[in-house]
């Protein structure tokens, strides 16, 4: 198994079958094989196969999900892509920087690279599921990239970086599902102690997600944090007793 086999390219609600086919071709060109689709449109249609230009097996083996949360659940690292990162994200990476960061982790960790809709990209609740973010800059006179072009830029950098990555034992990161469970519990507990309220919940939770995302948590780390939350909850309950 190669390092690239641990990478999934996830497309969210792609409206044009031809774009899905073109992405499959880009994946074949760069040694990627795992295509994951969230509510796709006709990904096995003639238009999709035509643009795949021989990469039909990637279309045929693609996994299909109804939500991004389901699609990323089995991955250890989830990387979103955006043309405009916005003010809420810090330490946004370029495709080259991200590839250099991800490649040494691929030996032990399944990594998802998530691409949004052709017109408006990923929504805020979808970006919240991502641990890291890639921004793909382009010329201000014509900034919009075709979906397959964006995929090719990222896939090419991953292809190069994976060849240069040292064959060393990388830490196994906590699966995305474990992190989501932690974040949901953390939000509830922090609200109970008064740290979160209606005006700051979304902003603070996004900041906490990014903080822990940069920390590259392993399952052991998640268990420690869950243990801390258990003690906090126990003390809250004890304080409420007469």
PDB file of C-alpha atoms in Angstrom:
ATOM      1  CA  UNK A   1       0.000   0.000   0.000  1.00  0.00           C
ATOM      2  CA  UNK A   2       1.360   3.455  -0.956  1.00  0.00           C
ATOM      3  CA  UNK A   3       1.039   6.615   1.107  1.00  0.00           C
ATOM      4  CA  UNK A   4      -1.368   8.046  -1.468  1.00  0.00           C
ATOM      5  CA  UNK A   5      -3.866   5.252  -0.811  1.00  0.00           C
ATOM      6  CA  UNK A   6      -4.582   6.846   2.563  1.00  0.00           C
ATOM      7  CA  UNK A   7      -5.876  10.023   0.899  1.00  0.00           C
ATOM      8  CA  UNK A   8      -9.560  10.529   0.074  1.00  0.00           C
ATOM      9  CA  UNK A   9     -10.725  13.277  -2.251  1.00  0.00           C
ATOM     10  CA  UNK A  10     -14.203  14.322  -1.070  1.00  0.00           C
ATOM     11  CA  UNK A  11     -16.515  16.325  -3.333  1.00  0.00           C
ATOM     12  CA  UNK A  12     -19.531  17.953  -1.698  1.00  0.00           C
ATOM     13  CA  UNK A  13     -22.742  18.225  -3.746  1.00  0.00           C
ATOM     14  CA  UNK A  14     -21.070  18.585  -7.131  1.00  0.00           C
ATOM     15  CA  UNK A  15     -23.748  19.625  -9.625  1.00  0.00           C
ATOM     16  CA  UNK A  16     -21.974  18.903 -12.907  1.00  0.00           C
ATOM     17  CA  UNK A  17     -21.238  15.232 -13.709  1.00  0.00           C
ATOM     18  CA  UNK A  18     -18.469  16.292 -16.098  1.00  0.00           C
ATOM     19  CA  UNK A  19     -16.621  17.931 -13.203  1.00  0.00           C
ATOM     20  CA  UNK A  20     -16.703  14.675 -11.247  1.00  0.00           C
ATOM     21  CA  UNK A  21     -15.273  12.855 -14.255  1.00  0.00           C
ATOM     22  CA  UNK A  22     -12.530  15.453 -14.688  1.00  0.00           C
ATOM     23  CA  UNK A  23     -11.617  15.095 -11.001  1.00  0.00           C
ATOM     24  CA  UNK A  24     -11.346  11.312 -11.445  1.00  0.00           C
ATOM     25  CA  UNK A  25      -8.889  11.869 -14.288  1.00  0.00           C
ATOM     26  CA  UNK A  26      -6.808  14.254 -12.147  1.00  0.00           C
ATOM     27  CA  UNK A  27      -6.721  11.633  -9.413  1.00  0.00           C
ATOM     28  CA  UNK A  28      -5.478   8.930 -11.779  1.00  0.00           C
ATOM     29  CA  UNK A  29      -2.787  11.316 -13.068  1.00  0.00           C
ATOM     30  CA  UNK A  30      -1.450  11.818  -9.544  1.00  0.00           C
ATOM     31  CA  UNK A  31      -1.777   8.315  -8.105  1.00  0.00           C
ATOM     32  CA  UNK A  32      -4.891   8.927  -5.996  1.00  0.00           C
ATOM     33  CA  UNK A  33      -7.671   6.346  -5.974  1.00  0.00           C
ATOM     34  CA  UNK A  34     -10.180   7.080  -3.182  1.00  0.00           C
ATOM     35  CA  UNK A  35     -13.038   9.280  -4.391  1.00  0.00           C
ATOM     36  CA  UNK A  36     -15.799  10.097  -1.900  1.00  0.00           C
ATOM     37  CA  UNK A  37     -18.968  11.916  -2.973  1.00  0.00           C
ATOM     38  CA  UNK A  38     -21.552  13.738  -0.862  1.00  0.00           C
ATOM     39  CA  UNK A  39     -24.942  13.925  -2.619  1.00  0.00           C
ATOM     40  CA  UNK A  40     -23.428  13.835  -6.125  1.00  0.00           C
ATOM     41  CA  UNK A  41     -25.335  14.284  -9.360  1.00  0.00           C
ATOM     42  CA  UNK A  42     -25.093  11.445 -11.898  1.00  0.00           C
ATOM     43  CA  UNK A  43     -21.464  10.528 -11.216  1.00  0.00           C
ATOM     44  CA  UNK A  44     -21.757   7.436 -13.422  1.00  0.00           C
ATOM     45  CA  UNK A  45     -23.355   9.266 -16.350  1.00  0.00           C
ATOM     46  CA  UNK A  46     -21.963   9.383 -19.878  1.00  0.00           C
ATOM     47  CA  UNK A  47     -20.753  12.970 -19.336  1.00  0.00           C
ATOM     48  CA  UNK A  48     -18.818  11.948 -16.230  1.00  0.00           C
ATOM     49  CA  UNK A  49     -17.233   8.951 -17.971  1.00  0.00           C
ATOM     50  CA  UNK A  50     -16.300  11.031 -21.009  1.00  0.00           C
ATOM     51  CA  UNK A  51     -14.350  13.569 -18.933  1.00  0.00           C
ATOM     52  CA  UNK A  52     -12.812  10.785 -16.846  1.00  0.00           C
ATOM     53  CA  UNK A  53     -11.031   9.716 -20.041  1.00  0.00           C
ATOM     54  CA  UNK A  54     -10.166   6.222 -18.853  1.00  0.00           C
ATOM     55  CA  UNK A  55     -10.450   6.788 -15.102  1.00  0.00           C
ATOM     56  CA  UNK A  56     -13.817   5.008 -14.961  1.00  0.00           C
ATOM     57  CA  UNK A  57     -12.731   2.677 -12.168  1.00  0.00           C
ATOM     58  CA  UNK A  58     -12.383   5.643  -9.811  1.00  0.00           C
ATOM     59  CA  UNK A  59     -15.960   6.695 -10.601  1.00  0.00           C
ATOM     60  CA  UNK A  60     -17.229   3.141 -10.172  1.00  0.00           C
ATOM     61  CA  UNK A  61     -15.501   2.618  -6.828  1.00  0.00           C
ATOM     62  CA  UNK A  62     -16.503   6.003  -5.397  1.00  0.00           C
ATOM     63  CA  UNK A  63     -18.207   5.959  -1.997  1.00  0.00           C
ATOM     64  CA  UNK A  64     -21.407   8.002  -1.720  1.00  0.00           C
ATOM     65  CA  UNK A  65     -22.740   9.638   1.457  1.00  0.00           C
ATOM     66  CA  UNK A  66     -25.641  11.915   2.317  1.00  0.00           C
ATOM     67  CA  UNK A  67     -23.645  14.254   4.561  1.00  0.00           C
ATOM     68  CA  UNK A  68     -20.078  15.434   4.960  1.00  0.00           C
ATOM     69  CA  UNK A  69     -20.113  14.351   8.611  1.00  0.00           C
ATOM     70  CA  UNK A  70     -20.702  10.748   7.495  1.00  0.00           C
ATOM     71  CA  UNK A  71     -18.083  11.014   4.754  1.00  0.00           C
ATOM     72  CA  UNK A  72     -15.256  12.180   7.034  1.00  0.00           C
ATOM     73  CA  UNK A  73     -16.083   9.985  10.050  1.00  0.00           C
ATOM     74  CA  UNK A  74     -13.478   7.339   9.233  1.00  0.00           C
ATOM     75  CA  UNK A  75     -10.633   9.793   8.663  1.00  0.00           C
ATOM     76  CA  UNK A  76      -7.960  10.982  11.090  1.00  0.00           C
ATOM     77  CA  UNK A  77      -7.247  14.307   9.398  1.00  0.00           C
ATOM     78  CA  UNK A  78      -9.783  16.426   7.494  1.00  0.00           C
ATOM     79  CA  UNK A  79      -8.529  19.283   5.316  1.00  0.00           C
ATOM     80  CA  UNK A  80     -10.974  21.733   3.752  1.00  0.00           C
ATOM     81  CA  UNK A  81     -10.338  23.931   0.718  1.00  0.00           C
ATOM     82  CA  UNK A  82     -11.446  27.499   0.139  1.00  0.00           C
ATOM     83  CA  UNK A  83     -10.755  30.329  -2.265  1.00  0.00           C
ATOM     84  CA  UNK A  84     -11.384  32.813   0.550  1.00  0.00           C
ATOM     85  CA  UNK A  85     -10.565  31.573   4.025  1.00  0.00           C
ATOM     86  CA  UNK A  86     -12.292  34.363   5.935  1.00  0.00           C
ATOM     87  CA  UNK A  87     -11.266  35.935   9.238  1.00  0.00           C
ATOM     88  CA  UNK A  88     -12.226  33.009  11.463  1.00  0.00           C
ATOM     89  CA  UNK A  89      -9.405  30.764  10.277  1.00  0.00           C
ATOM     90  CA  UNK A  90      -5.826  31.187  11.416  1.00  0.00           C
ATOM     91  CA  UNK A  91      -2.739  29.522   9.973  1.00  0.00           C
ATOM     92  CA  UNK A  92      -4.400  28.759   6.646  1.00  0.00           C
ATOM     93  CA  UNK A  93      -2.007  26.683   4.546  1.00  0.00           C
ATOM     94  CA  UNK A  94      -1.108  26.765   0.885  1.00  0.00           C
ATOM     95  CA  UNK A  95      -1.472  23.512  -1.037  1.00  0.00           C
ATOM     96  CA  UNK A  96       2.312  23.011  -0.997  1.00  0.00           C
ATOM     97  CA  UNK A  97       2.642  23.679   2.730  1.00  0.00           C
ATOM     98  CA  UNK A  98      -0.291  21.387   3.500  1.00  0.00           C
ATOM     99  CA  UNK A  99       1.168  18.576   1.394  1.00  0.00           C
ATOM    100  CA  UNK A 100       4.467  18.806   3.247  1.00  0.00           C
ATOM    101  CA  UNK A 101       2.607  18.689   6.562  1.00  0.00           C
ATOM    102  CA  UNK A 102       0.328  15.784   5.614  1.00  0.00           C
ATOM    103  CA  UNK A 103       2.739  13.488   3.733  1.00  0.00           C
ATOM    104  CA  UNK A 104       4.732  12.268   6.780  1.00  0.00           C
ATOM    105  CA  UNK A 105       1.451  11.392   8.534  1.00  0.00           C
ATOM    106  CA  UNK A 106       0.028   9.260   5.735  1.00  0.00           C
ATOM    107  CA  UNK A 107       1.618   6.009   6.833  1.00  0.00           C
ATOM    108  CA  UNK A 108      -0.716   5.760   9.833  1.00  0.00           C
ATOM    109  CA  UNK A 109      -3.540   8.184   9.131  1.00  0.00           C
ATOM    110  CA  UNK A 110      -6.405   8.399   6.658  1.00  0.00           C
ATOM    111  CA  UNK A 111      -6.615  11.940   5.329  1.00  0.00           C
ATOM    112  CA  UNK A 112      -9.582  13.611   3.628  1.00  0.00           C
ATOM    113  CA  UNK A 113      -9.226  16.605   1.311  1.00  0.00           C
ATOM    114  CA  UNK A 114     -12.643  18.251   0.994  1.00  0.00           C
ATOM    115  CA  UNK A 115     -13.805  20.353  -1.960  1.00  0.00           C
ATOM    116  CA  UNK A 116     -17.082  22.289  -1.920  1.00  0.00           C
ATOM    117  CA  UNK A 117     -19.725  23.195  -4.454  1.00  0.00           C
ATOM    118  CA  UNK A 118     -18.723  24.678  -7.792  1.00  0.00           C
ATOM    119  CA  UNK A 119     -20.398  28.034  -7.106  1.00  0.00           C
ATOM    120  CA  UNK A 120     -20.133  28.752  -3.379  1.00  0.00           C
ATOM    121  CA  UNK A 121     -17.736  26.161  -1.958  1.00  0.00           C
ATOM    122  CA  UNK A 122     -18.105  24.755   1.548  1.00  0.00           C
ATOM    123  CA  UNK A 123     -20.680  26.115   3.976  1.00  0.00           C
ATOM    124  CA  UNK A 124     -19.707  27.216   7.485  1.00  0.00           C
ATOM    125  CA  UNK A 125     -21.034  24.067   9.172  1.00  0.00           C
ATOM    126  CA  UNK A 126     -19.003  21.979   6.720  1.00  0.00           C
ATOM    127  CA  UNK A 127     -15.845  24.006   7.322  1.00  0.00           C
ATOM    128  CA  UNK A 128     -16.387  23.393  11.041  1.00  0.00           C
ATOM    129  CA  UNK A 129     -15.785  19.672  10.404  1.00  0.00           C
ATOM    130  CA  UNK A 130     -12.327  20.398   8.986  1.00  0.00           C
ATOM    131  CA  UNK A 131      -9.161  20.337  11.081  1.00  0.00           C
ATOM    132  CA  UNK A 132      -7.086  22.384   8.639  1.00  0.00           C
ATOM    133  CA  UNK A 133      -7.816  24.696   5.720  1.00  0.00           C
ATOM    134  CA  UNK A 134      -6.112  25.219   2.378  1.00  0.00           C
ATOM    135  CA  UNK A 135      -6.552  28.483   0.500  1.00  0.00           C
ATOM    136  CA  UNK A 136      -5.822  28.388  -3.227  1.00  0.00           C
ATOM    137  CA  UNK A 137      -5.029  31.955  -4.310  1.00  0.00           C
ATOM    138  CA  UNK A 138      -5.526  33.077  -7.895  1.00  0.00           C
ATOM    139  CA  UNK A 139      -5.390  36.316  -9.885  1.00  0.00           C
ATOM    140  CA  UNK A 140      -7.826  38.956  -8.638  1.00  0.00           C
ATOM    141  CA  UNK A 141      -9.084  39.694 -12.166  1.00  0.00           C
ATOM    142  CA  UNK A 142     -10.394  36.136 -12.560  1.00  0.00           C
ATOM    143  CA  UNK A 143     -10.231  34.336  -9.197  1.00  0.00           C
ATOM    144  CA  UNK A 144     -12.656  31.452  -9.763  1.00  0.00           C
ATOM    145  CA  UNK A 145     -11.044  28.049 -10.366  1.00  0.00           C
ATOM    146  CA  UNK A 146     -12.742  25.104 -12.025  1.00  0.00           C
ATOM    147  CA  UNK A 147     -13.268  22.304  -9.496  1.00  0.00           C
ATOM    148  CA  UNK A 148     -10.982  19.862 -11.300  1.00  0.00           C
ATOM    149  CA  UNK A 149      -8.244  22.508 -11.561  1.00  0.00           C
ATOM    150  CA  UNK A 150      -8.363  23.057  -7.807  1.00  0.00           C
ATOM    151  CA  UNK A 151      -8.195  19.307  -7.219  1.00  0.00           C
ATOM    152  CA  UNK A 152      -5.245  18.994  -9.603  1.00  0.00           C
ATOM    153  CA  UNK A 153      -3.265  21.695  -7.778  1.00  0.00           C
ATOM    154  CA  UNK A 154      -3.695  19.949  -4.430  1.00  0.00           C
ATOM    155  CA  UNK A 155      -3.286  16.426  -5.821  1.00  0.00           C
ATOM    156  CA  UNK A 156      -0.051  17.325  -7.609  1.00  0.00           C
ATOM    157  CA  UNK A 157       1.475  18.757  -4.428  1.00  0.00           C
ATOM    158  CA  UNK A 158       0.460  15.627  -2.508  1.00  0.00           C
ATOM    159  CA  UNK A 159       1.955  13.446  -5.247  1.00  0.00           C
ATOM    160  CA  UNK A 160       5.303  15.239  -4.993  1.00  0.00           C
ATOM    161  CA  UNK A 161       5.335  15.397  -1.197  1.00  0.00           C
ATOM    162  CA  UNK A 162       4.450  11.733  -0.749  1.00  0.00           C
ATOM    163  CA  UNK A 163       7.454  10.734  -2.825  1.00  0.00           C
ATOM    164  CA  UNK A 164       9.722  12.850  -0.634  1.00  0.00           C
ATOM    165  CA  UNK A 165       8.194  11.747   2.694  1.00  0.00           C
ATOM    166  CA  UNK A 166      10.468   9.645   4.870  1.00  0.00           C
ATOM    167  CA  UNK A 167       9.271   6.096   5.553  1.00  0.00           C
ATOM    168  CA  UNK A 168       8.975   6.549   9.288  1.00  0.00           C
ATOM    169  CA  UNK A 169       6.317   5.571  11.810  1.00  0.00           C
ATOM    170  CA  UNK A 170       3.895   8.471  12.077  1.00  0.00           C
ATOM    171  CA  UNK A 171       1.560   8.963  15.039  1.00  0.00           C
ATOM    172  CA  UNK A 172      -1.989   7.738  14.499  1.00  0.00           C
ATOM    173  CA  UNK A 173      -4.329  10.688  14.913  1.00  0.00           C
ATOM    174  CA  UNK A 174      -7.758  10.465  16.512  1.00  0.00           C
ATOM    175  CA  UNK A 175     -10.539   9.713  13.978  1.00  0.00           C
ATOM    176  CA  UNK A 176     -12.815  12.597  13.016  1.00  0.00           C
ATOM    177  CA  UNK A 177     -15.788  10.881  14.674  1.00  0.00           C
ATOM    178  CA  UNK A 178     -13.975  10.826  18.034  1.00  0.00           C
ATOM    179  CA  UNK A 179     -13.176  14.507  17.725  1.00  0.00           C
ATOM    180  CA  UNK A 180     -16.769  15.416  16.869  1.00  0.00           C
ATOM    181  CA  UNK A 181     -18.005  13.563  19.958  1.00  0.00           C
ATOM    182  CA  UNK A 182     -15.453  15.464  22.045  1.00  0.00           C
ATOM    183  CA  UNK A 183     -16.404  18.848  20.585  1.00  0.00           C
ATOM    184  CA  UNK A 184     -20.133  18.320  21.112  1.00  0.00           C
ATOM    185  CA  UNK A 185     -19.593  17.296  24.720  1.00  0.00           C
ATOM    186  CA  UNK A 186     -17.165  20.163  25.260  1.00  0.00           C
ATOM    187  CA  UNK A 187     -19.715  22.667  23.937  1.00  0.00           C
ATOM    188  CA  UNK A 188     -22.404  21.361  26.299  1.00  0.00           C
ATOM    189  CA  UNK A 189     -20.082  21.374  29.321  1.00  0.00           C
ATOM    190  CA  UNK A 190     -18.621  24.816  28.632  1.00  0.00           C
ATOM    191  CA  UNK A 191     -22.147  26.204  28.293  1.00  0.00           C
ATOM    192  CA  UNK A 192     -23.074  24.700  31.658  1.00  0.00           C
ATOM    193  CA  UNK A 193     -20.159  26.418  33.420  1.00  0.00           C
ATOM    194  CA  UNK A 194     -20.978  29.736  31.749  1.00  0.00           C
ATOM    195  CA  UNK A 195     -17.967  29.937  29.441  1.00  0.00           C
ATOM    196  CA  UNK A 196     -20.183  29.757  26.362  1.00  0.00           C
ATOM    197  CA  UNK A 197     -23.327  31.767  25.787  1.00  0.00           C
ATOM    198  CA  UNK A 198     -25.598  32.584  22.856  1.00  0.00           C
ATOM    199  CA  UNK A 199     -23.396  35.391  21.531  1.00  0.00           C
ATOM    200  CA  UNK A 200     -20.018  33.633  21.531  1.00  0.00           C
ATOM    201  CA  UNK A 201     -20.717  29.910  21.094  1.00  0.00           C
ATOM    202  CA  UNK A 202     -20.137  29.648  17.345  1.00  0.00           C
ATOM    203  CA  UNK A 203     -16.993  31.792  17.381  1.00  0.00           C
ATOM    204  CA  UNK A 204     -15.437  30.144  20.444  1.00  0.00           C
ATOM    205  CA  UNK A 205     -16.152  26.597  19.306  1.00  0.00           C
ATOM    206  CA  UNK A 206     -14.628  27.339  15.909  1.00  0.00           C
ATOM    207  CA  UNK A 207     -11.526  28.685  17.675  1.00  0.00           C
ATOM    208  CA  UNK A 208     -11.327  25.603  19.910  1.00  0.00           C
ATOM    209  CA  UNK A 209     -11.706  23.287  16.911  1.00  0.00           C
ATOM    210  CA  UNK A 210      -8.814  25.057  15.196  1.00  0.00           C
ATOM    211  CA  UNK A 211      -6.708  24.979  18.363  1.00  0.00           C
ATOM    212  CA  UNK A 212      -7.119  21.230  18.806  1.00  0.00           C
ATOM    213  CA  UNK A 213      -6.804  20.697  15.050  1.00  0.00           C
ATOM    214  CA  UNK A 214      -3.337  22.266  15.105  1.00  0.00           C
ATOM    215  CA  UNK A 215      -2.426  20.012  18.031  1.00  0.00           C
ATOM    216  CA  UNK A 216      -2.943  16.842  15.910  1.00  0.00           C
ATOM    217  CA  UNK A 217      -4.668  14.966  18.733  1.00  0.00           C
ATOM    218  CA  UNK A 218      -4.235  11.217  19.103  1.00  0.00           C
ATOM    219  CA  UNK A 219      -6.940   8.973  20.591  1.00  0.00           C
ATOM    220  CA  UNK A 220      -5.074   8.979  23.910  1.00  0.00           C
ATOM    221  CA  UNK A 221      -5.259  12.787  23.982  1.00  0.00           C
ATOM    222  CA  UNK A 222      -9.001  12.670  23.325  1.00  0.00           C
ATOM    223  CA  UNK A 223      -9.486  10.235  26.208  1.00  0.00           C
ATOM    224  CA  UNK A 224      -7.601  12.584  28.544  1.00  0.00           C
ATOM    225  CA  UNK A 225      -9.790  15.520  27.507  1.00  0.00           C
ATOM    226  CA  UNK A 226     -12.915  13.392  27.908  1.00  0.00           C
ATOM    227  CA  UNK A 227     -11.701  12.523  31.415  1.00  0.00           C
ATOM    228  CA  UNK A 228     -11.277  16.203  32.249  1.00  0.00           C
ATOM    229  CA  UNK A 229     -14.827  16.904  31.052  1.00  0.00           C
ATOM    230  CA  UNK A 230     -16.106  14.027  33.192  1.00  0.00           C
ATOM    231  CA  UNK A 231     -14.553  15.597  36.300  1.00  0.00           C
ATOM    232  CA  UNK A 232     -15.924  19.036  35.422  1.00  0.00           C
ATOM    233  CA  UNK A 233     -19.421  17.591  34.956  1.00  0.00           C
ATOM    234  CA  UNK A 234     -19.156  15.663  38.229  1.00  0.00           C
ATOM    235  CA  UNK A 235     -18.237  18.848  40.090  1.00  0.00           C
ATOM    236  CA  UNK A 236     -21.103  20.751  38.476  1.00  0.00           C
ATOM    237  CA  UNK A 237     -23.546  18.106  39.648  1.00  0.00           C
ATOM    238  CA  UNK A 238     -21.995  18.086  43.136  1.00  0.00           C
ATOM    239  CA  UNK A 239     -22.244  21.861  43.420  1.00  0.00           C
ATOM    240  CA  UNK A 240     -25.958  21.678  42.692  1.00  0.00           C
ATOM    241  CA  UNK A 241     -26.694  19.306  45.573  1.00  0.00           C
ATOM    242  CA  UNK A 242     -28.029  20.739  48.878  1.00  0.00           C
TER     243      UNK A 242
END
